[in-house]
């Protein structure tokens, strides 16, 4: 009895689609790349519900002729290569002929397109990979593709989607990258029927960079240029005094294709080593032009990774160019790596030794998740009755952060940061929106110009900001005005605070609390920023206030990230430790 069967086309395309179409943002990426490949200079993207409901991409590219429309949706149908070797010659983003069929296999696609040499257009509807209607239609030259019912027929995939907000952020990320690398293209974005972004074509990539990176770009970035053999590096990196709280502002493009390359990122970080604080991160937008035959783009289904023929050389070029830009040395680095050769060699060695062998941190995340909840349990009070912190006598502080207390019941150690963080978090979470006394108004409101993506994030969380006492208002374009700070945070610099808040709130899965209620994430980040830090001096009265506040709140045992705020050793436990029982 034979049990092995050849899978049906429908099934194989659904399986293959998984590689290319992981989430709405992957659809946006593939459609935009097709438009660019078609020579478009005008792109319009419309997202509904973060791209989860529908995605429309319109372009003024060369269009598809009626005869080709149906074929474009067949697997491995492409107009871009004819022979395998062409892969190493083509400039186009696509060549695998997989995107359209993969998208159509997991959604409903409506395409309206007209080839520039044809006088009429074609409209086709494809669902679950099968064509259901095709007709002639009058329309301008170019292509408009509407994708809806995404993952409707693959419920498992649908379940894997994150919140609409997160998916939208991912879509805007993709759009930002493409906009950065194609200054000559006019890009418009609409979200839920409203205009969100309009970036006119420019010749000048500096102009485009500031449009995308926000006004902070000017003044805080310096140009980088380097040439080595047939490779050319250009772009901008942040000044050493302008750092970010996380490392996601590293944009790297190889032949205008956005890629993620751990080696290049490592080279960037190495250039900043010792000149910025260890926990801060640089930002960079780098464009690497290298001969097509020196890079293999056919190693990743979504082409997010590439393989370089000579990665060591590239590492050197990136490190050297940035290092000399930062050192203020000459505009153009043109040489075989020499000056920093030793440093480069050493860095590469270290990279090879320390780079994670496996990608992804699935296992490590799992184990951390597994551990956290049990942490606060260790040495938890054996007695069921609630600990009253204010009943303890304060003795002093160890290591700048642990407050030591005693009472007849035992010894108490309190982490001043974690405890204060929890107190602030509970306050932000529970207070009435905009009630008086929550905010400290600024004498002069401060304006901050944001990237479109960050602006979208802020707009979405205005209510929560206000509730916590952070009054932020739209100020035209993607600029916001900060009018008031939460009273508890009035000592912080408003702009730096908002910037950090935006960045950290976007870091996913960072906070346990997120799983309880995603909107609390904002409060958790605010609390973390505002809480007293290790080594912050603390007066006796402040210690007393801290204890009183802790007594008044629920969940006092952990900070919002799930770390313990205190450890208590009861007399019984002490007796056990000393084997007196
Ligand atoms: P690939 O891009 O790898 O060739 P796709 O499945 O993405 O494969 O697209 C298949 C073909 O459909 C392309 O080769 C191209 O000829 C055509 N096509 C897709 N999108 C567009 C568009 N926006 N404008 C013109 N032609 C397009
Ligand atoms: Mg394509």
Coordinates of C-alpha atoms and ligand atoms in Angstrom, one line a residue:
X1 CA 0.0 0.0 0.0
X2 CA 1.6 3.3 -1.1
X3 CA 1.3 6.0 1.5
X4 CA 3.5 8.7 -0.1
X5 CA 1.6 11.2 -2.2
X6 CA 2.5 14.2 -4.2
X7 CA 0.9 17.2 -2.5
X8 CA -1.6 19.2 -4.5
X9 CA -0.7 22.6 -5.9
X10 CA -3.1 24.3 -3.5
X11 CA -1.4 22.7 -0.6
X12 CA 2.2 23.3 -1.7
X13 CA 1.5 27.0 -2.4
X14 CA -0.1 27.4 1.0
X15 CA 3.0 25.9 2.6
X16 CA 5.4 27.9 0.4
X17 CA 3.4 31.1 1.2
X18 CA 4.4 30.7 4.9
X19 CA 7.9 31.5 4.0
X20 CA 7.2 34.7 2.1
X21 CA 4.1 35.9 3.8
X22 CA 4.5 35.9 7.5
X23 CA 2.4 38.9 8.4
X24 CA 0.8 41.9 6.8
X25 CA 4.1 43.7 6.7
X26 CA 5.6 41.0 4.5
X27 CA 2.7 41.6 2.0
X28 CA 3.5 45.4 2.0
X29 CA 7.1 44.7 1.4
X30 CA 6.6 42.4 -1.6
X31 CA 4.0 44.6 -3.2
X32 CA 6.2 47.7 -2.8
X33 CA 9.2 45.9 -4.2
X34 CA 7.2 44.8 -7.2
X35 CA 6.1 48.4 -7.8
X36 CA 9.7 49.6 -7.6
X37 CA 10.7 46.9 -10.0
X38 CA 8.1 48.2 -12.3
X39 CA 9.8 51.6 -12.3
X40 CA 7.2 53.3 -10.2
X41 CA 7.8 56.9 -9.0
X42 CA 4.6 57.3 -7.2
X43 CA 3.5 54.9 -4.4
X44 CA 0.4 54.9 -2.4
X45 CA -0.1 52.5 0.4
X46 CA -3.4 52.2 2.3
X47 CA -3.7 50.1 5.5
X48 CA -6.8 49.2 7.3
X49 CA -6.6 48.0 10.8
X50 CA -2.8 47.8 10.8
X51 CA -2.8 45.9 7.5
X52 CA -4.7 43.0 9.2
X53 CA -8.0 43.9 7.4
X54 CA -6.7 45.1 4.1
X55 CA -3.7 46.5 2.3
X56 CA -3.8 48.4 -0.9
X57 CA -0.7 49.4 -2.9
X58 CA -1.0 51.6 -6.0
X59 CA 1.8 52.5 -8.3
X60 CA 2.4 54.3 -11.6
X61 CA 4.9 51.6 -12.8
X62 CA 4.8 49.9 -16.2
X63 CA 1.8 47.8 -15.4
X64 CA 0.9 44.3 -16.5
X65 CA -0.7 43.4 -19.8
X66 CA -4.0 41.5 -19.9
X67 CA -2.3 38.3 -21.1
X68 CA 0.2 38.3 -18.2
X69 CA -2.1 39.1 -15.3
X70 CA -3.2 35.5 -14.6
X71 CA 0.3 34.2 -15.2
X72 CA 1.8 36.6 -12.6
X73 CA -0.2 34.7 -10.0
X74 CA 1.2 31.3 -10.9
X75 CA 4.1 30.0 -8.8
X76 CA 7.6 30.7 -10.1
X77 CA 6.2 33.1 -12.7
X78 CA 8.5 36.1 -13.2
X79 CA 9.5 38.6 -15.9
X80 CA 12.8 39.3 -14.2
X81 CA 15.1 36.5 -14.9
X82 CA 15.4 33.8 -17.6
X83 CA 18.5 31.9 -16.5
X84 CA 19.8 31.0 -13.1
X85 CA 22.9 33.2 -13.5
X86 CA 20.6 36.2 -14.0
X87 CA 20.2 36.2 -10.2
X88 CA 23.6 37.6 -10.0
X89 CA 23.0 40.2 -12.7
X90 CA 19.6 41.6 -11.9
X91 CA 19.0 44.9 -10.1
X92 CA 15.4 44.0 -9.4
X93 CA 14.2 43.2 -5.9
X94 CA 12.2 40.2 -7.1
X95 CA 13.2 37.3 -9.2
X96 CA 11.7 34.2 -7.5
X97 CA 8.2 34.7 -8.8
X98 CA 6.8 33.7 -5.5
X99 CA 5.3 36.8 -4.0
X100 CA 2.0 37.2 -5.8
X101 CA 1.1 33.5 -5.7
X102 CA 2.0 33.3 -2.0
X103 CA -0.1 36.4 -1.2
X104 CA -3.0 35.1 -3.2
X105 CA -2.8 31.7 -1.6
X106 CA -3.6 33.1 1.8
X107 CA -6.0 36.0 1.0
X108 CA -8.2 37.6 -1.5
X109 CA -6.5 39.8 -4.1
X110 CA -8.0 42.3 -6.4
X111 CA -5.7 43.7 -9.1
X112 CA -6.4 46.5 -11.5
X113 CA -3.6 47.1 -13.9
X114 CA -2.7 48.6 -17.3
X115 CA 0.5 48.1 -19.2
X116 CA 1.9 51.2 -20.6
X117 CA 1.8 50.0 -24.1
X118 CA -1.8 48.9 -23.9
X119 CA -4.9 51.1 -24.2
X120 CA -7.1 49.2 -21.7
X121 CA -6.7 47.7 -18.3
X122 CA -7.4 44.4 -16.7
X123 CA -9.2 43.7 -13.4
X124 CA -8.8 40.3 -11.8
X125 CA -9.9 38.8 -8.5
X126 CA -8.0 35.8 -7.0
X127 CA -9.0 34.1 -3.9
X128 CA -7.2 31.3 -2.1
X129 CA -4.9 31.1 -5.1
X130 CA -7.7 30.5 -7.6
X131 CA -8.8 33.1 -10.1
X132 CA -12.5 33.9 -9.7
X133 CA -13.0 36.7 -12.2
X134 CA -11.1 38.6 -14.8
X135 CA -12.4 41.4 -17.0
X136 CA -11.3 44.4 -19.1
X137 CA -11.5 47.8 -17.4
X138 CA -10.5 51.4 -18.2
X139 CA -7.8 52.7 -15.8
X140 CA -4.6 54.7 -15.8
X141 CA -1.2 53.0 -16.5
X142 CA 0.1 51.3 -13.4
X143 CA -1.0 48.8 -10.9
X144 CA -3.3 48.8 -8.0
X145 CA -3.5 45.7 -5.8
X146 CA -5.9 45.3 -2.9
X147 CA -5.3 42.4 -0.5
X148 CA -8.0 41.5 2.0
X149 CA -9.2 38.5 4.0
X150 CA -5.6 38.0 5.0
X151 CA -5.0 34.5 6.4
X152 CA -8.7 33.9 6.5
X153 CA -8.1 30.4 5.1
X154 CA -5.0 29.8 7.3
X155 CA -6.5 30.3 10.8
X156 CA -3.2 29.2 12.5
X157 CA -1.4 32.1 10.9
X158 CA -4.1 34.4 11.8
X159 CA -3.7 33.4 15.4
X160 CA 0.0 34.3 15.3
X161 CA -0.7 37.9 14.3
X162 CA 0.0 40.4 17.1
X163 CA -2.2 43.4 17.9
X164 CA -3.2 45.7 15.1
X165 CA -1.0 48.3 16.5
X166 CA 2.1 46.0 16.4
X167 CA 1.3 44.9 12.8
X168 CA 0.8 48.5 11.8
X169 CA 4.2 49.4 13.3
X170 CA 5.8 46.5 11.3
X171 CA 4.1 47.8 8.1
X172 CA 5.3 51.3 8.7
X173 CA 8.8 50.0 9.4
X174 CA 8.8 48.4 5.9
X175 CA 7.5 51.6 4.3
X176 CA 10.1 53.7 6.2
X177 CA 13.0 51.5 4.9
X178 CA 11.8 51.6 1.3
X179 CA 11.2 55.4 1.6
X180 CA 14.7 55.9 2.9
X181 CA 16.4 54.0 0.2
X182 CA 14.4 55.5 -2.7
X183 CA 14.4 59.3 -2.3
X184 CA 13.3 59.7 -5.9
X185 CA 10.0 58.1 -5.2
X186 CA 6.9 60.0 -3.9
X187 CA 5.4 58.0 -1.1
X188 CA 2.0 58.4 0.4
X189 CA 0.5 56.4 3.2
X190 CA -3.1 56.3 4.4
X191 CA -4.2 54.6 7.6
X192 CA -7.9 53.7 8.2
X193 CA -9.0 56.1 5.5
X194 CA -6.9 59.1 6.7
X195 CA -3.8 60.5 5.2
X196 CA -0.9 59.6 7.4
X197 CA 2.3 60.4 5.5
X198 CA 3.2 62.2 2.3
X199 CA 6.9 62.2 1.4
X200 CA 7.5 64.0 -1.8
X201 CA 10.3 62.9 -4.1
X202 CA 13.6 64.5 -3.5
X203 CA 17.0 64.3 -5.1
X204 CA 18.7 64.7 -1.9
X205 CA 18.9 61.8 0.5
X206 CA 19.7 64.2 3.4
X207 CA 16.3 65.8 3.1
X208 CA 14.6 62.4 3.0
X209 CA 16.5 61.2 6.0
X210 CA 15.3 64.1 8.1
X211 CA 11.8 63.4 6.9
X212 CA 12.0 59.9 8.0
X213 CA 14.2 60.2 11.1
X214 CA 12.5 63.4 12.5
X215 CA 14.0 66.8 12.9
X216 CA 16.6 65.4 15.4
X217 CA 18.4 64.1 12.4
X218 CA 19.8 67.6 11.6
X219 CA 22.6 68.4 13.9
X220 CA 22.8 65.0 15.5
X221 CA 24.1 63.0 12.6
X222 CA 27.3 63.1 10.6
X223 CA 28.0 61.9 7.1
X224 CA 30.0 58.7 6.5
X225 CA 31.7 57.9 3.3
X226 CA 34.1 55.2 2.4
X227 CA 35.4 53.5 -0.7
X228 CA 37.3 50.3 -0.9
X229 CA 38.0 48.5 -4.2
X230 CA 34.7 48.3 -5.9
X231 CA 32.6 48.9 -2.8
X232 CA 31.2 52.1 -1.7
X233 CA 29.7 53.1 1.6
X234 CA 27.7 56.2 2.3
X235 CA 25.2 57.4 4.8
X236 CA 24.9 58.9 8.2
X237 CA 25.6 57.9 11.8
X238 CA 24.7 59.6 15.0
X239 CA 27.1 61.8 16.9
X240 CA 28.6 60.2 19.9
X241 CA 26.6 62.4 22.2
X242 CA 23.3 61.5 20.6
X243 CA 22.4 58.0 21.7
X244 CA 19.3 55.9 21.8
X245 CA 17.9 53.5 24.4
X246 CA 17.8 50.7 22.0
X247 CA 19.6 49.4 19.0
X248 CA 16.8 49.3 16.4
X249 CA 17.8 52.5 14.7
X250 CA 20.5 50.7 12.6
X251 CA 19.4 50.8 9.0
X252 CA 21.6 49.0 6.5
X253 CA 21.0 48.8 2.8
X254 CA 22.9 46.7 0.4
X255 CA 22.3 47.9 -3.2
X256 CA 19.2 49.6 -1.9
X257 CA 17.9 46.5 -0.4
X258 CA 17.3 46.7 3.4
X259 CA 19.1 43.8 5.1
X260 CA 19.8 42.7 8.6
X261 CA 23.4 41.7 9.0
X262 CA 24.9 40.9 12.4
X263 CA 28.4 41.4 11.1
X264 CA 27.7 44.9 9.8
X265 CA 25.8 45.8 13.0
X266 CA 28.7 44.6 15.0
X267 CA 31.1 46.7 13.0
X268 CA 28.9 49.7 13.7
X269 CA 28.8 49.0 17.4
X270 CA 32.6 48.4 17.5
X271 CA 33.2 51.9 16.0
X272 CA 31.3 53.4 19.0
X273 CA 32.9 51.2 21.6
X274 CA 34.2 53.1 24.5
X275 CA 33.0 56.4 23.2
X276 CA 29.4 55.9 24.2
X277 CA 28.0 54.5 27.4
X278 CA 27.8 50.7 27.3
X279 CA 24.0 50.6 27.6
X280 CA 23.2 53.3 25.0
X281 CA 23.1 52.7 21.2
X282 CA 24.1 54.6 18.1
X283 CA 21.8 55.2 15.1
X284 CA 22.9 54.7 11.6
X285 CA 21.6 54.7 8.0
X286 CA 24.1 53.1 5.8
X287 CA 24.0 52.4 2.1
X288 CA 26.5 49.9 0.8
X289 CA 26.9 49.6 -3.0
X290 CA 28.7 46.5 -4.0
X291 CA 29.1 44.7 -7.3
X292 CA 26.1 42.4 -7.9
X293 CA 28.3 39.4 -8.2
X294 CA 29.9 40.0 -4.8
X295 CA 26.7 39.4 -3.0
X296 CA 24.2 36.5 -3.0
X297 CA 20.7 37.7 -2.3
X298 CA 19.2 34.3 -2.8
X299 CA 19.7 33.0 0.7
X300 CA 16.6 34.2 2.4
X301 CA 13.0 33.8 1.2
X302 CA 12.2 37.4 2.1
X303 CA 15.7 38.5 1.1
X304 CA 16.3 40.1 4.5
X305 CA 19.7 38.5 4.7
X306 CA 22.4 38.3 2.1
X307 CA 25.7 36.5 1.8
X308 CA 28.8 38.5 1.0
X309 CA 31.7 37.1 -0.9
X310 CA 34.1 39.0 1.3
X311 CA 32.5 39.9 4.6
X312 CA 35.7 40.7 6.3
X313 CA 36.4 43.4 3.8
X314 CA 33.0 44.9 4.3
X315 CA 33.4 44.7 8.1
X316 CA 36.6 46.7 7.8
X317 CA 35.1 49.3 5.5
X318 CA 32.1 49.9 7.7
X319 CA 34.2 50.1 10.9
X320 CA 36.9 52.3 9.4
X321 CA 34.6 54.7 7.7
X322 CA 32.5 55.3 10.8
X323 CA 35.5 55.4 13.1
X324 CA 37.1 58.1 11.0
X325 CA 33.9 60.0 10.6
X326 CA 33.5 60.1 14.3
X327 CA 37.1 61.1 14.8
X328 CA 36.4 64.0 12.4
X329 CA 39.1 62.8 10.1
X330 CA 38.8 63.5 6.4
X331 CA 35.5 63.1 4.5
X332 CA 36.5 60.3 2.4
X333 CA 38.2 57.1 3.4
X334 CA 40.0 55.7 0.4
X335 CA 42.4 53.0 1.1
X336 CA 43.0 49.4 2.0
X337 CA 42.1 49.2 5.7
X338 CA 45.3 50.1 7.4
X339 CA 44.9 52.5 10.3
X340 CA 42.6 50.4 12.3
X341 CA 43.7 47.1 10.8
X342 CA 44.7 45.6 14.1
X343 CA 41.5 46.7 15.7
X344 CA 39.5 45.3 12.8
X345 CA 41.2 42.0 13.0
X346 CA 40.7 41.8 16.7
X347 CA 37.1 42.8 16.5
X348 CA 36.4 40.1 13.9
X349 CA 38.1 37.5 16.0
X350 CA 35.9 38.5 18.9
X351 CA 32.9 38.5 16.8
X352 CA 33.5 35.0 15.5
X353 CA 34.0 33.9 19.0
X354 CA 31.0 35.5 20.6
X355 CA 28.4 35.6 17.9
X356 CA 25.4 33.5 18.8
X357 CA 25.5 30.3 16.8
X358 CA 21.8 29.9 16.7
X359 CA 19.5 32.6 15.6
X360 CA 16.5 33.6 17.7
X361 CA 16.2 33.4 21.4
X362 CA 13.3 31.1 21.7
X363 CA 14.9 28.8 24.2
X364 CA 16.3 31.5 26.2
X365 CA 13.1 33.5 26.3
X366 CA 11.2 30.4 27.3
X367 CA 13.5 29.7 30.2
X368 CA 13.4 33.3 31.4
X369 CA 9.6 33.4 31.2
X370 CA 9.6 30.2 33.1
X371 CA 11.8 31.6 35.8
X372 CA 10.4 35.0 36.4
X373 CA 7.2 34.2 38.2
X374 CA 9.0 32.0 40.7
X375 CA 11.7 34.6 41.5
X376 CA 9.7 36.7 43.9
X377 CA 8.7 33.5 45.7
X378 CA 12.1 32.8 47.1
X379 CA 12.3 33.8 50.6
X380 CA 8.8 35.1 50.6
X381 CA 7.2 35.6 53.9
X382 CA 6.2 32.3 55.3
X383 CA 3.5 34.0 57.3
X384 CA 0.3 34.6 55.5
X385 CA -0.4 37.9 57.1
X386 CA 0.6 41.0 55.1
X387 CA 4.0 42.5 55.7
X388 CA 3.7 46.1 56.8
X389 CA 6.9 47.9 55.6
X390 CA 6.3 50.9 57.8
X391 CA 6.6 48.7 60.9
X392 CA 10.2 48.1 60.2
X393 CA 13.1 50.1 61.4
X394 CA 15.5 51.4 58.7
X395 CA 19.1 50.6 59.3
X396 CA 20.9 51.7 56.2
X397 CA 21.7 50.9 52.6
X398 CA 23.9 48.3 50.9
X399 CA 25.4 48.7 47.4
X400 CA 23.5 51.9 46.8
X401 CA 20.2 50.2 46.2
X402 CA 19.2 47.7 48.9
X403 CA 17.5 49.3 51.9
X404 CA 18.0 47.2 55.1
X405 CA 15.3 47.0 57.8
X406 CA 14.7 45.0 60.9
X407 CA 11.7 44.3 63.2
X408 CA 10.8 41.6 65.7
X409 CA 9.6 39.5 62.8
X410 CA 12.8 39.4 60.9
X411 CA 15.1 41.1 58.4
X412 CA 13.8 43.0 55.3
X413 CA 15.8 44.0 52.2
X414 CA 14.1 46.4 49.8
X415 CA 15.2 47.3 46.3
X416 CA 14.7 51.0 46.2
X417 CA 14.3 51.2 42.4
X418 CA 12.0 48.2 42.0
X419 CA 9.8 49.4 44.9
X420 CA 9.5 52.9 43.6
X421 CA 8.8 51.6 40.2
X422 CA 5.9 49.6 41.4
X423 CA 4.5 52.5 43.4
X424 CA 4.6 54.8 40.4
X425 CA 3.1 52.1 38.1
X426 CA 0.1 51.6 40.4
X427 CA -0.4 55.4 40.6
X428 CA -0.4 55.9 36.8
X429 CA -2.6 52.9 36.3
X430 CA -5.3 53.8 38.8
X431 CA -5.7 57.4 38.6
X432 CA -8.5 59.4 37.0
X433 CA -7.6 60.8 33.6
X434 CA -6.7 64.5 33.7
X435 CA -7.6 65.0 37.3
X436 CA -6.0 67.9 38.9
X437 CA -2.7 67.4 40.6
X438 CA -1.6 64.7 38.1
X439 CA 0.5 67.0 36.0
X440 CA 3.0 69.7 36.3
X441 CA 2.6 72.1 33.4
X442 CA 5.7 73.3 31.6
X443 CA 6.3 77.0 31.5
X444 CA 7.0 76.7 27.8
X445 CA 5.7 73.6 26.0
X446 CA 8.3 71.7 24.2
X447 CA 7.9 70.4 20.7
X448 CA 9.4 67.2 19.4
X449 CA 9.4 66.1 15.8
X450 CA 8.9 62.4 15.3
X451 CA 9.2 59.8 12.7
X452 CA 5.9 58.9 11.2
X453 CA 5.9 55.6 12.9
X454 CA 6.7 57.1 16.3
X455 CA 4.1 59.7 15.7
X456 CA 1.5 57.0 15.1
X457 CA 2.5 55.3 18.3
X458 CA 2.1 58.5 20.3
X459 CA -1.3 59.3 18.7
X460 CA -2.5 56.0 19.7
X461 CA -1.5 56.3 23.3
X462 CA -2.6 59.9 24.0
X463 CA -5.3 58.8 26.4
X464 CA -2.9 56.8 28.5
X465 CA -0.3 59.5 28.5
X466 CA -2.9 62.0 29.7
X467 CA -4.1 59.6 32.3
X468 CA -0.6 59.4 33.7
X469 CA -0.4 63.2 33.6
X470 CA 1.8 63.5 30.5
X471 CA 0.0 66.0 28.3
X472 CA 1.0 65.6 24.7
X473 CA -0.8 67.2 21.8
X474 CA -0.4 67.0 18.0
X475 CA 1.4 70.0 16.7
X476 CA 1.1 69.7 13.0
X477 CA 2.8 67.2 10.7
X478 CA 4.4 64.6 12.8
X479 CA 5.4 67.0 15.5
X480 CA 4.0 66.9 19.0
X481 CA 4.0 69.4 21.8
X482 CA 4.7 68.3 25.4
X483 CA 2.6 70.5 27.7
X484 CA 2.8 68.9 31.0
X485 CA 4.7 66.1 32.7
X486 CA 3.4 63.8 35.4
X487 CA 4.1 65.4 38.8
X488 CA 6.2 62.4 39.8
X489 CA 8.4 62.8 36.7
X490 CA 8.7 66.6 36.6
X491 CA 12.4 66.3 37.3
X492 CA 13.0 64.6 34.0
X493 CA 13.8 66.3 30.7
X494 CA 10.5 66.2 28.8
X495 CA 11.9 65.6 25.4
X496 CA 14.4 63.0 26.3
X497 CA 11.7 61.3 28.4
X498 CA 9.2 61.1 25.6
X499 CA 11.8 59.9 23.2
X500 CA 12.9 57.1 25.5
X501 CA 9.3 56.3 26.3
X502 CA 8.4 55.8 22.6
X503 CA 11.4 53.7 22.0
X504 CA 11.0 51.4 25.0
X505 CA 7.3 51.0 24.7
X506 CA 7.9 49.6 21.2
X507 CA 10.2 46.9 22.5
X508 CA 8.0 43.9 22.5
X509 CA 7.7 41.3 25.1
X510 CA 10.0 43.2 27.3
X511 CA 7.6 43.5 30.1
X512 CA 5.7 40.7 31.7
X513 CA 2.9 43.1 32.5
X514 CA 2.1 43.4 28.8
X515 CA 0.5 40.0 28.8
X516 CA -1.9 41.2 31.6
X517 CA -3.1 44.3 29.8
X518 CA -1.1 45.8 26.9
X519 CA -2.1 49.3 27.7
X520 CA -0.3 49.1 31.0
X521 CA 3.0 48.8 29.2
X522 CA 3.1 52.5 28.8
X523 CA 2.7 53.0 32.5
X524 CA 5.4 50.4 33.2
X525 CA 7.9 52.2 31.0
X526 CA 7.0 55.6 32.6
X527 CA 7.4 54.1 36.0
X528 CA 10.8 52.7 35.1
X529 CA 12.0 56.0 33.8
X530 CA 10.7 58.0 36.7
X531 CA 11.7 55.7 39.6
X532 CA 14.6 56.5 41.8
X533 CA 17.7 54.7 40.5
X534 CA 20.4 52.7 42.2
X535 CA 22.8 55.1 43.9
X536 CA 20.2 57.9 44.0
X537 CA 20.5 59.4 47.5
X538 CA 17.5 58.8 49.7
X539 CA 16.7 60.7 52.9
X540 CA 15.2 59.0 55.9
X541 CA 11.8 60.7 55.3
X542 CA 11.9 59.4 51.8
X543 CA 12.5 55.9 53.0
X544 CA 9.5 56.3 55.4
X545 CA 7.3 57.6 52.6
X546 CA 8.4 54.7 50.3
X547 CA 7.4 52.2 53.0
X548 CA 4.1 53.9 53.6
X549 CA 3.3 53.9 49.9
X550 CA 4.2 50.3 49.5
X551 CA 1.9 49.4 52.3
X552 CA -1.0 51.1 50.5
X553 CA -0.8 49.2 47.2
X554 CA -1.6 45.8 46.0
X555 CA 1.1 43.8 44.1
X556 CA 3.8 45.3 46.2
X557 CA 5.9 42.1 45.9
X558 CA 7.2 42.7 42.4
X559 CA 8.0 45.6 40.1
X560 CA 6.0 45.8 36.8
X561 CA 8.7 43.7 35.1
X562 CA 8.1 41.0 37.5
X563 CA 11.3 41.4 39.5
X564 CA 11.0 41.2 43.3
X565 CA 10.9 44.4 45.2
X566 CA 11.9 42.9 48.5
X567 CA 13.2 39.8 50.3
X568 CA 12.2 39.0 53.8
X569 CA 13.9 36.6 56.2
X570 CA 11.6 35.7 59.0
X571 CA 13.0 34.8 62.4
X572 CA 12.0 31.2 61.7
X573 CA 14.0 31.2 58.5
X574 CA 17.0 32.7 60.3
X575 CA 16.7 30.0 62.9
X576 CA 16.7 27.4 60.1
X577 CA 19.7 29.0 58.5
X578 CA 21.6 28.8 61.8
X579 CA 20.2 25.2 62.4
X580 CA 18.6 26.2 65.7
X581 CA 15.5 24.2 64.9
Ligands
LIG1 P1 8.9 38.4 -8.9 O1 8.8 39.8 -8.3 O2 9.9 37.6 -8.1 O3 9.1 38.4 -10.3 P2 6.1 38.3 -8.1 O4 5.3 37.1 -7.8 O5 6.4 39.3 -7.0 O6 7.5 37.7 -8.6 O7 5.6 39.0 -9.4 C1 5.4 38.3 -10.6 C2 5.4 39.1 -11.8 O8 4.3 40.0 -11.8 C3 6.6 40.1 -11.8 O9 7.8 39.4 -12.4 C4 6.1 41.2 -12.7 O10 6.3 40.9 -14.0 C5 4.6 41.2 -12.4 N1 4.3 42.3 -11.4 C6 4.0 42.1 -10.1 N2 3.7 43.3 -9.5 C7 3.8 44.3 -10.5 C8 3.6 45.7 -10.5 N3 3.2 46.4 -9.4 N4 3.8 46.3 -11.7 C9 4.1 45.6 -12.8 N5 4.3 44.3 -12.8 C10 4.2 43.6 -11.7
LIG2 MG1 8.1 40.4 -6.4

